[in-house]
Coordinates of C-alpha atoms in Angstrom, one line a residue:
X1 CA -176.0 24.3 25.9
X2 CA -176.2 26.7 28.8
X3 CA -179.1 26.0 31.1
X4 CA -181.8 28.6 31.4
X5 CA -180.9 29.4 35.0
X6 CA -177.4 30.3 33.9
X7 CA -178.8 32.4 31.1
X8 CA -180.9 34.3 33.6
X9 CA -177.8 34.9 35.8
X10 CA -175.9 36.2 32.8
X11 CA -178.7 38.5 31.7
X12 CA -178.8 40.0 35.2
X13 CA -175.0 40.5 35.1
X14 CA -175.4 42.2 31.7
X15 CA -177.4 45.0 33.4
X16 CA -175.6 45.1 36.7
X17 CA -178.1 43.1 38.8
X18 CA -177.5 40.1 41.0
X19 CA -180.7 38.3 40.3
X20 CA -182.2 35.7 42.6
X21 CA -182.3 32.1 41.5
X22 CA -185.1 31.1 39.1
X23 CA -186.8 27.8 39.2
X24 CA -187.5 26.6 35.7
X25 CA -189.9 23.9 34.6
X26 CA -190.1 22.3 31.2
X27 CA -187.5 22.4 28.4
X28 CA -187.1 22.9 24.7
X29 CA -188.4 22.1 22.1
X30 CA -191.8 23.7 22.6
X31 CA -192.4 25.2 19.2
X32 CA -191.5 23.7 15.8
X33 CA -188.0 25.1 15.2
X34 CA -184.4 24.1 15.5
X35 CA -183.7 27.4 17.3
X36 CA -184.1 27.3 21.0
X37 CA -187.1 29.5 21.1
X38 CA -188.4 28.2 24.4
X39 CA -185.0 28.8 26.0
X40 CA -184.9 32.4 24.8
X41 CA -188.4 32.9 26.1
X42 CA -187.9 31.4 29.5
X43 CA -184.6 33.1 30.0
X44 CA -185.9 36.6 29.3
X45 CA -189.2 36.1 31.1
X46 CA -187.2 34.6 34.0
X47 CA -184.8 37.5 34.2
X48 CA -187.6 40.1 34.3
X49 CA -189.5 38.1 36.9
X50 CA -186.4 37.8 39.0
X51 CA -185.8 41.6 38.7
X52 CA -189.3 42.3 39.8
X53 CA -188.7 39.9 42.7
X54 CA -185.7 42.2 43.7
X55 CA -188.1 45.2 43.7
X56 CA -190.7 43.3 45.8
X57 CA -188.2 41.9 48.2
X58 CA -186.4 45.2 48.7
X59 CA -189.6 47.0 49.4
X60 CA -190.8 44.4 51.9
X61 CA -187.4 44.4 53.6
X62 CA -187.7 48.2 53.9
X63 CA -191.2 48.1 55.3
X64 CA -190.3 45.3 57.7
X65 CA -187.3 47.3 59.0
X66 CA -189.2 50.6 59.2
X67 CA -191.9 51.7 61.6
X68 CA -192.7 54.8 59.5
X69 CA -195.1 55.2 56.5
X70 CA -193.8 53.9 53.2
X71 CA -192.5 56.5 50.8
X72 CA -192.0 54.3 47.8
X73 CA -189.1 52.1 46.8
X74 CA -188.2 52.9 43.3
X75 CA -189.0 56.6 43.7
X76 CA -185.8 57.1 45.7
X77 CA -184.8 57.9 49.2
X78 CA -182.1 56.2 51.3
X79 CA -182.3 52.4 51.5
X80 CA -183.5 50.8 54.7
X81 CA -181.2 48.9 57.1
X82 CA -180.8 45.2 56.4
X83 CA -182.5 44.3 59.7
X84 CA -185.7 42.3 59.6
X85 CA -184.9 41.0 56.1
X86 CA -187.9 39.2 54.5
X87 CA -187.1 35.8 52.9
X88 CA -187.1 35.8 49.2
X89 CA -190.1 34.1 47.5
X90 CA -189.4 31.5 44.9
X91 CA -189.2 32.9 41.3
X92 CA -190.6 30.4 38.7
X93 CA -190.9 30.3 35.0
X94 CA -192.3 27.6 32.7
X95 CA -190.7 27.1 29.3
X96 CA -194.0 26.2 27.6
X97 CA -195.8 29.1 29.2
X98 CA -193.1 31.6 28.2
X99 CA -192.9 30.3 24.6
X100 CA -196.7 30.6 24.1
X101 CA -196.5 34.1 25.5
X102 CA -194.0 34.9 22.8
X103 CA -196.6 34.3 20.2
X104 CA -199.6 35.8 22.0
X105 CA -200.7 37.8 19.0
X106 CA -201.5 34.5 17.2
X107 CA -204.0 33.5 19.9
X108 CA -205.5 37.0 20.5
X109 CA -209.2 37.2 19.6
X110 CA -211.9 39.9 19.6
X111 CA -215.3 38.3 19.9
X112 CA -213.7 35.0 18.8
X113 CA -212.3 36.5 15.6
X114 CA -208.6 36.7 14.8
X115 CA -207.2 40.0 13.5
X116 CA -205.0 40.2 10.4
X117 CA -201.3 40.6 11.3
X118 CA -200.0 41.1 7.7
X119 CA -201.0 43.5 5.0
X120 CA -201.7 42.0 1.6
X121 CA -198.3 43.0 0.1
X122 CA -196.2 42.0 3.0
X123 CA -194.3 38.8 2.4
X124 CA -191.4 36.9 0.9
X125 CA -190.8 37.3 -2.9
X126 CA -188.5 35.2 -5.1
X127 CA -186.0 37.2 -7.0
X128 CA -183.6 36.4 -9.9
X129 CA -181.0 35.2 -7.4
X130 CA -182.8 34.4 -4.2
X131 CA -185.5 35.9 -2.0
X132 CA -186.4 39.3 -0.5
X133 CA -189.0 40.2 2.1
X134 CA -191.1 43.4 1.8
X135 CA -192.7 44.9 5.0
X136 CA -195.8 46.7 3.8
X137 CA -198.0 46.8 7.0
X138 CA -197.9 50.6 7.0
X139 CA -199.2 52.4 3.9
X140 CA -196.2 54.7 3.5
X141 CA -193.9 51.7 3.5
X142 CA -196.1 49.9 1.0
X143 CA -196.1 53.0 -1.3
X144 CA -192.3 53.3 -1.0
X145 CA -191.9 49.6 -2.0
X146 CA -194.1 50.1 -5.0
X147 CA -192.4 53.2 -6.1
X148 CA -189.0 51.4 -5.8
X149 CA -190.3 48.6 -8.0
X150 CA -191.7 51.0 -10.6
X151 CA -195.2 49.9 -9.9
X152 CA -198.5 51.9 -9.6
X153 CA -199.8 52.4 -6.1
X154 CA -202.8 50.1 -6.9
X155 CA -200.5 47.2 -7.9
X156 CA -201.4 43.8 -6.4
X157 CA -199.3 41.0 -5.0
X158 CA -198.9 39.2 -8.4
X159 CA -197.5 42.4 -9.9
X160 CA -195.1 42.8 -7.0
X161 CA -193.9 39.2 -7.4
X162 CA -193.3 39.7 -11.1
X163 CA -191.3 42.9 -10.5
X164 CA -189.2 41.2 -7.8
X165 CA -188.5 38.1 -10.0
X166 CA -186.8 40.3 -12.6
X167 CA -184.4 41.8 -10.1
X168 CA -181.6 40.7 -7.8
X169 CA -182.5 40.5 -4.1
X170 CA -179.9 43.0 -3.0
X171 CA -181.1 45.4 -5.7
X172 CA -184.7 45.2 -4.4
X173 CA -183.5 45.6 -0.8
X174 CA -181.5 48.7 -1.6
X175 CA -184.0 50.3 -3.9
X176 CA -186.9 49.9 -1.4
X177 CA -184.7 51.2 1.5
X178 CA -183.6 54.2 -0.4
X179 CA -187.2 55.0 -1.3
X180 CA -188.1 55.1 2.5
X181 CA -189.5 51.5 2.6
X182 CA -188.6 48.4 4.5
X183 CA -187.1 45.3 2.9
X184 CA -184.4 42.7 3.5
X185 CA -182.8 40.2 1.2
X186 CA -182.4 36.7 2.5
X187 CA -178.8 36.1 3.6
X188 CA -177.1 33.0 4.9
X189 CA -175.4 33.3 8.3
X190 CA -172.0 33.4 6.5
X191 CA -173.1 36.2 4.3
X192 CA -174.4 38.2 7.4
X193 CA -171.2 37.5 9.3
X194 CA -169.2 39.0 6.4
X195 CA -171.4 42.1 6.4
X196 CA -170.0 45.3 8.1
X197 CA -173.2 45.8 10.0
X198 CA -172.9 42.3 11.6
X199 CA -169.4 43.3 12.9
X200 CA -170.9 46.5 14.3
X201 CA -173.7 44.6 16.1
X202 CA -171.2 42.0 17.4
X203 CA -169.3 44.8 19.3
X204 CA -172.4 45.9 21.2
X205 CA -173.8 44.4 24.5
X206 CA -177.0 42.5 24.3
X207 CA -178.5 45.1 26.7
X208 CA -176.3 48.2 27.0
X209 CA -176.9 50.3 30.1
X210 CA -175.1 53.4 31.1
X211 CA -175.4 56.2 33.6
X212 CA -175.9 59.6 32.1
X213 CA -174.8 61.9 34.8
X214 CA -172.2 62.3 37.5
X215 CA -172.5 60.5 40.9
X216 CA -175.0 62.1 43.2
X217 CA -177.0 63.9 40.6
X218 CA -180.4 63.1 39.3
X219 CA -181.6 61.3 42.4
X220 CA -185.4 61.7 42.4
X221 CA -187.4 62.7 45.4
X222 CA -189.2 59.9 47.3
X223 CA -192.4 58.9 45.5
X224 CA -195.4 58.6 47.8
X225 CA -197.4 56.5 45.3
X226 CA -195.6 53.2 45.9
X227 CA -194.7 51.5 49.1
X228 CA -197.5 49.7 50.8
X229 CA -199.2 48.7 47.6
X230 CA -195.9 47.4 46.1
X231 CA -195.3 45.3 49.2
X232 CA -198.8 44.0 49.0
X233 CA -198.2 42.5 45.5
X234 CA -198.0 45.3 42.8
X235 CA -194.3 45.8 42.8
X236 CA -194.2 48.6 40.3
X237 CA -197.2 50.6 41.6
X238 CA -196.6 54.3 41.2
X239 CA -193.9 53.9 38.5
X240 CA -194.8 56.0 35.5
X241 CA -193.9 54.7 32.1
X242 CA -194.1 56.6 28.8
X243 CA -194.5 54.2 25.8
X244 CA -193.6 55.8 22.5
X245 CA -193.6 52.6 20.5
X246 CA -195.9 50.8 18.0
X247 CA -194.7 47.3 17.0
X248 CA -194.0 44.7 18.8
X249 CA -190.9 44.9 21.0
X250 CA -191.6 48.2 22.7
X251 CA -195.3 47.6 23.4
X252 CA -194.4 44.2 24.9
X253 CA -191.9 45.9 27.2
X254 CA -194.4 48.4 28.5
X255 CA -197.2 45.8 28.7
X256 CA -194.9 43.7 30.8
X257 CA -194.2 46.6 33.2
X258 CA -198.0 47.2 33.4
X259 CA -198.6 43.6 34.3
X260 CA -196.5 44.2 37.4
X261 CA -198.3 47.4 38.4
X262 CA -196.7 50.3 36.5
X263 CA -198.8 53.2 35.2
X264 CA -198.2 53.0 31.5
X265 CA -199.3 55.9 29.2
X266 CA -198.9 55.0 25.5
X267 CA -198.2 58.1 23.3
X268 CA -199.3 57.8 19.7
X269 CA -200.2 60.3 17.0
X270 CA -203.2 60.6 14.7
X271 CA -201.1 60.8 11.6
X272 CA -199.0 57.7 12.4
X273 CA -200.3 54.4 11.0
X274 CA -200.8 51.4 13.2
X275 CA -201.6 47.7 12.9
X276 CA -205.0 47.6 14.8
X277 CA -204.8 44.0 16.0
X278 CA -201.3 44.4 17.4
X279 CA -202.1 47.7 19.0
X280 CA -205.0 46.2 20.9
X281 CA -203.2 42.9 21.9
X282 CA -200.2 44.8 23.4
X283 CA -202.2 47.5 25.1
X284 CA -203.5 45.7 28.2
X285 CA -203.1 47.7 31.4
X286 CA -202.2 50.9 29.5
X287 CA -203.8 54.2 28.8
X288 CA -203.7 55.9 25.4
X289 CA -203.1 59.4 24.3
X290 CA -202.0 61.2 21.1
X291 CA -199.5 64.0 20.6
X292 CA -198.3 65.6 17.4
X293 CA -194.6 66.1 17.7
X294 CA -194.6 68.1 14.5
X295 CA -196.1 71.0 16.4
X296 CA -194.7 73.3 19.1
X297 CA -197.7 72.4 21.3
X298 CA -197.0 68.7 20.9
X299 CA -193.4 69.0 21.8
X300 CA -194.4 71.0 24.9
X301 CA -196.9 68.4 25.9
X302 CA -194.4 65.6 25.7
X303 CA -191.9 67.6 27.7
X304 CA -194.5 67.9 30.5
X305 CA -195.1 64.1 30.4
X306 CA -191.4 63.4 30.5
X307 CA -191.0 65.7 33.5
X308 CA -193.4 63.3 35.4
X309 CA -192.1 60.0 34.1
X310 CA -189.8 57.4 35.6
X311 CA -189.3 55.4 32.4
X312 CA -189.5 56.3 28.7
X313 CA -189.5 53.5 26.1
X314 CA -189.1 54.5 22.4
X315 CA -188.5 52.7 19.1
X316 CA -188.3 55.5 16.7
X317 CA -185.5 55.3 14.2
X318 CA -182.2 56.1 16.0
X319 CA -181.7 59.9 16.2
X320 CA -185.3 60.8 15.3
X321 CA -186.4 61.8 18.9
X322 CA -183.0 63.4 19.6
X323 CA -183.6 65.7 16.6
X324 CA -186.7 66.9 18.4
X325 CA -184.9 67.5 21.7
X326 CA -185.7 64.2 23.3
X327 CA -182.4 62.3 23.2
X328 CA -181.2 60.5 26.3
X329 CA -179.3 63.5 27.7
X330 CA -182.2 65.8 26.9
X331 CA -184.6 63.5 28.8
X332 CA -182.2 63.4 31.8
X333 CA -182.1 67.1 31.9
X334 CA -185.9 67.4 31.7
X335 CA -186.4 64.7 34.3
X336 CA -183.4 63.9 36.4
X337 CA -183.5 60.2 37.4
X338 CA -185.4 59.0 34.3
X339 CA -184.6 55.7 32.7
X340 CA -184.8 55.9 28.9
X341 CA -184.9 52.7 26.8
X342 CA -184.1 52.8 23.1
X343 CA -185.0 49.8 20.8
X344 CA -183.8 49.7 17.2
X345 CA -183.7 47.1 14.4
X346 CA -180.0 47.1 13.6
X347 CA -178.4 49.2 16.3
X348 CA -177.0 52.7 16.4
X349 CA -173.5 52.0 14.9
X350 CA -172.4 50.7 11.5
X351 CA -173.5 51.4 8.0
X352 CA -177.1 50.3 8.8
X353 CA -177.4 52.5 11.9
X354 CA -180.8 54.1 11.6
X355 CA -182.1 51.7 9.0
X356 CA -185.8 50.9 9.3
X357 CA -186.5 47.3 10.2
X358 CA -188.9 44.8 11.8
X359 CA -188.5 41.3 13.3
X360 CA -189.3 39.5 10.0
X361 CA -186.8 41.6 8.1
X362 CA -184.0 41.0 10.6
X363 CA -184.6 37.3 10.5
X364 CA -184.1 37.5 6.7
X365 CA -180.9 39.6 6.9
X366 CA -179.2 37.7 9.8
X367 CA -179.5 34.2 8.3
X368 CA -182.3 32.9 10.5
X369 CA -184.9 32.6 7.7
X370 CA -182.2 31.1 5.5
X371 CA -181.3 28.3 8.0
X372 CA -185.0 27.7 8.6
X373 CA -185.6 26.8 5.0
X374 CA -182.2 25.1 4.4
X375 CA -181.2 27.9 2.0
X376 CA -183.9 27.0 -0.6
X377 CA -186.6 29.3 0.7
X378 CA -187.1 31.6 3.7
X379 CA -188.7 29.9 6.7
X380 CA -189.1 32.2 9.7
X381 CA -189.2 31.4 13.4
X382 CA -192.5 30.1 14.8
X383 CA -193.0 33.3 16.6
X384 CA -191.8 36.9 16.5
X385 CA -189.0 35.8 18.8
X386 CA -186.7 38.8 18.2
X387 CA -189.5 41.2 19.0
X388 CA -190.6 39.5 22.1
X389 CA -187.1 38.8 23.4
X390 CA -186.2 42.4 22.8
X391 CA -189.4 43.5 24.6
X392 CA -188.7 41.5 27.7
X393 CA -185.0 42.5 27.6
X394 CA -186.1 46.2 27.4
X395 CA -188.3 45.6 30.4
X396 CA -185.3 44.1 32.2
X397 CA -183.2 47.1 31.3
X398 CA -185.9 49.5 32.6
X399 CA -186.0 47.6 35.9
X400 CA -182.2 47.6 36.1
X401 CA -182.2 51.4 35.6
X402 CA -184.8 51.9 38.3
X403 CA -183.0 49.6 40.8
X404 CA -179.7 51.2 40.1
X405 CA -180.9 54.7 40.3
X406 CA -182.0 54.1 43.8
X407 CA -178.7 52.4 44.8
X408 CA -176.4 54.8 42.8
X409 CA -178.5 57.8 41.8
X410 CA -178.4 59.2 38.4
X411 CA -180.3 58.9 35.2
X412 CA -179.9 55.8 33.0
X413 CA -179.9 55.0 29.3
X414 CA -180.6 51.5 27.9
X415 CA -180.1 50.4 24.3
X416 CA -180.8 47.1 22.5
X417 CA -181.5 46.0 18.9
X418 CA -183.3 43.2 17.2
X419 CA -180.1 42.3 15.3
X420 CA -178.2 41.9 18.5
X421 CA -181.0 39.7 19.9
X422 CA -180.7 37.6 16.8
X423 CA -177.0 37.1 17.5
X424 CA -177.8 36.0 21.1
X425 CA -180.5 33.6 19.9
X426 CA -178.1 32.1 17.4
X427 CA -175.6 31.5 20.2
X428 CA -178.1 29.5 22.3
X429 CA -177.5 26.5 20.0
X430 CA -180.0 24.2 18.3
X431 CA -182.5 21.6 19.3
X432 CA -184.3 18.8 17.4
X433 CA -187.6 20.6 17.2
X434 CA -188.5 20.9 13.5
X435 CA -191.2 18.3 13.8
X436 CA -192.7 19.3 17.1
X437 CA -196.5 19.6 17.1
X438 CA -198.1 23.0 17.6
X439 CA -198.9 23.4 21.4
X440 CA -202.4 23.8 22.7
X441 CA -202.5 27.2 24.6
X442 CA -206.0 26.8 25.9
X443 CA -205.0 26.4 29.6
X444 CA -203.0 29.7 29.4
X445 CA -205.8 31.8 27.9
X446 CA -208.1 34.2 29.7
X447 CA -210.9 36.6 28.7
X448 CA -211.7 40.2 29.4
X449 CA -214.4 42.6 28.3
X450 CA -213.1 45.7 26.5
X451 CA -214.4 48.6 24.4
X452 CA -213.5 46.5 21.4
X453 CA -215.5 43.5 22.5
X454 CA -214.8 40.2 24.4
X455 CA -211.1 39.7 24.3
X456 CA -209.3 36.3 24.5
X457 CA -205.6 36.7 25.4
X458 CA -202.6 34.9 26.8
X459 CA -202.0 35.5 30.5
X460 CA -198.7 37.1 31.5
X461 CA -196.0 34.5 32.3
X462 CA -193.8 34.0 35.4
X463 CA -194.5 34.0 39.1
X464 CA -193.0 35.1 42.4
X465 CA -194.3 32.7 45.0
X466 CA -198.1 32.9 44.6
X467 CA -197.9 36.3 43.0
X468 CA -198.5 36.4 39.2
X469 CA -198.5 39.4 36.9
X470 CA -201.8 40.5 35.6
X471 CA -203.5 43.5 33.9
X472 CA -206.1 45.5 35.7
X473 CA -207.6 47.1 32.7
X474 CA -208.4 46.2 29.1
X475 CA -206.8 47.8 26.1
X476 CA -208.1 51.4 25.7
X477 CA -209.6 53.0 22.6
X478 CA -207.1 54.9 20.5
X479 CA -206.5 58.3 22.1
X480 CA -209.0 57.6 24.8
X481 CA -207.1 59.5 27.4
X482 CA -205.6 63.0 27.7
X483 CA -201.8 63.4 27.5
X484 CA -201.5 63.8 31.3
X485 CA -200.6 61.8 34.4
X486 CA -204.0 61.3 36.0

């Protein structure tokens, strides 16, 4: 088993960064699973924290070597000489702390009450030859599943179970998918390995990053918003992040950047459904606006936001934003120097490119749920590990793009998928953790007043010396802010 420090180094190399060493405390198993969930959590959290340390160290070096006013590190401008180099502060991550952060939605409370994470019809259903999972958290996905099963829209869970029991798992998966819903039959790892989509996923990097334009182009002007504040402990102060995501990976990525000082504006739409509890728990440190991209005015409003952004994170189905004129190359033309991050379920290549999917479905399709239940029944991971890992890796990709645009210029495009993350997790090996007791998270919880009530939440993990990430504002109300940069 590769140690976590080696994994951090490999993740840095994946995105072209020479990350500083990370001091790791604790070890797997932390959560009840044979999969190395704690290792995945600590490695991804550690890599992001180390990348932030690069930002912080570079800015402090620049300020130490310069007698002039700061103009902002990540906004651009020539690098400072290496004179007066500031010693690096120790980067630390605790395995238990990271693992608990990977299931923060389980511990989130509003006035002491837990919110529902699953809609009534979401779940695993036995079929004539195995199991299938339906994802019905959004009403239109629920309605599509019911139509595919030949059921009325008012059907209950028992009726859904009866309909699935009469059909083959793959038949249900395909019917629901063709109807515009979200489903996945339970496959073994061998079955997934034999699937053409698995082969397509295996050929892609864990975090793909590429430059979009020729050398010397797209170098943004110096950004006066950063600099002194970044050196004082908010490394991403002044970096503007557009969050066009809903569940869970994308919001985790932007929430992570917000914890290190980025200005995050979440862009939703009144007609798009959301899971209220998840929206609130992943919205710390952000602002919230709504734009209707079905209208000419909405498209124009998003273009204006993109023109002022440093990072855009999106998790629409592959090709959806590009069809509206917001593909990676389009974004780079609107805002030279932008870092665009795309998150998908199964990637952008292969027969399932563009297929709708969520963490729980990818666990079913890729063999994780099959192994968890020894093939008899699906048993998922003890956290939404694919989502959270992808979220932290997306944040790492965003940071890599920001760091590399200053060093090399250009605009940058980052891609990752839950299915590729599942392959990475599988490759970490196993641990004897099936009987591990549930951890007590109480020492890692904090509280904050918000418009929704008194919130209990898991603190952001990782540290750089005495500096810890934190959120300066509670989750906003939906569409509380205008679609504008301050």
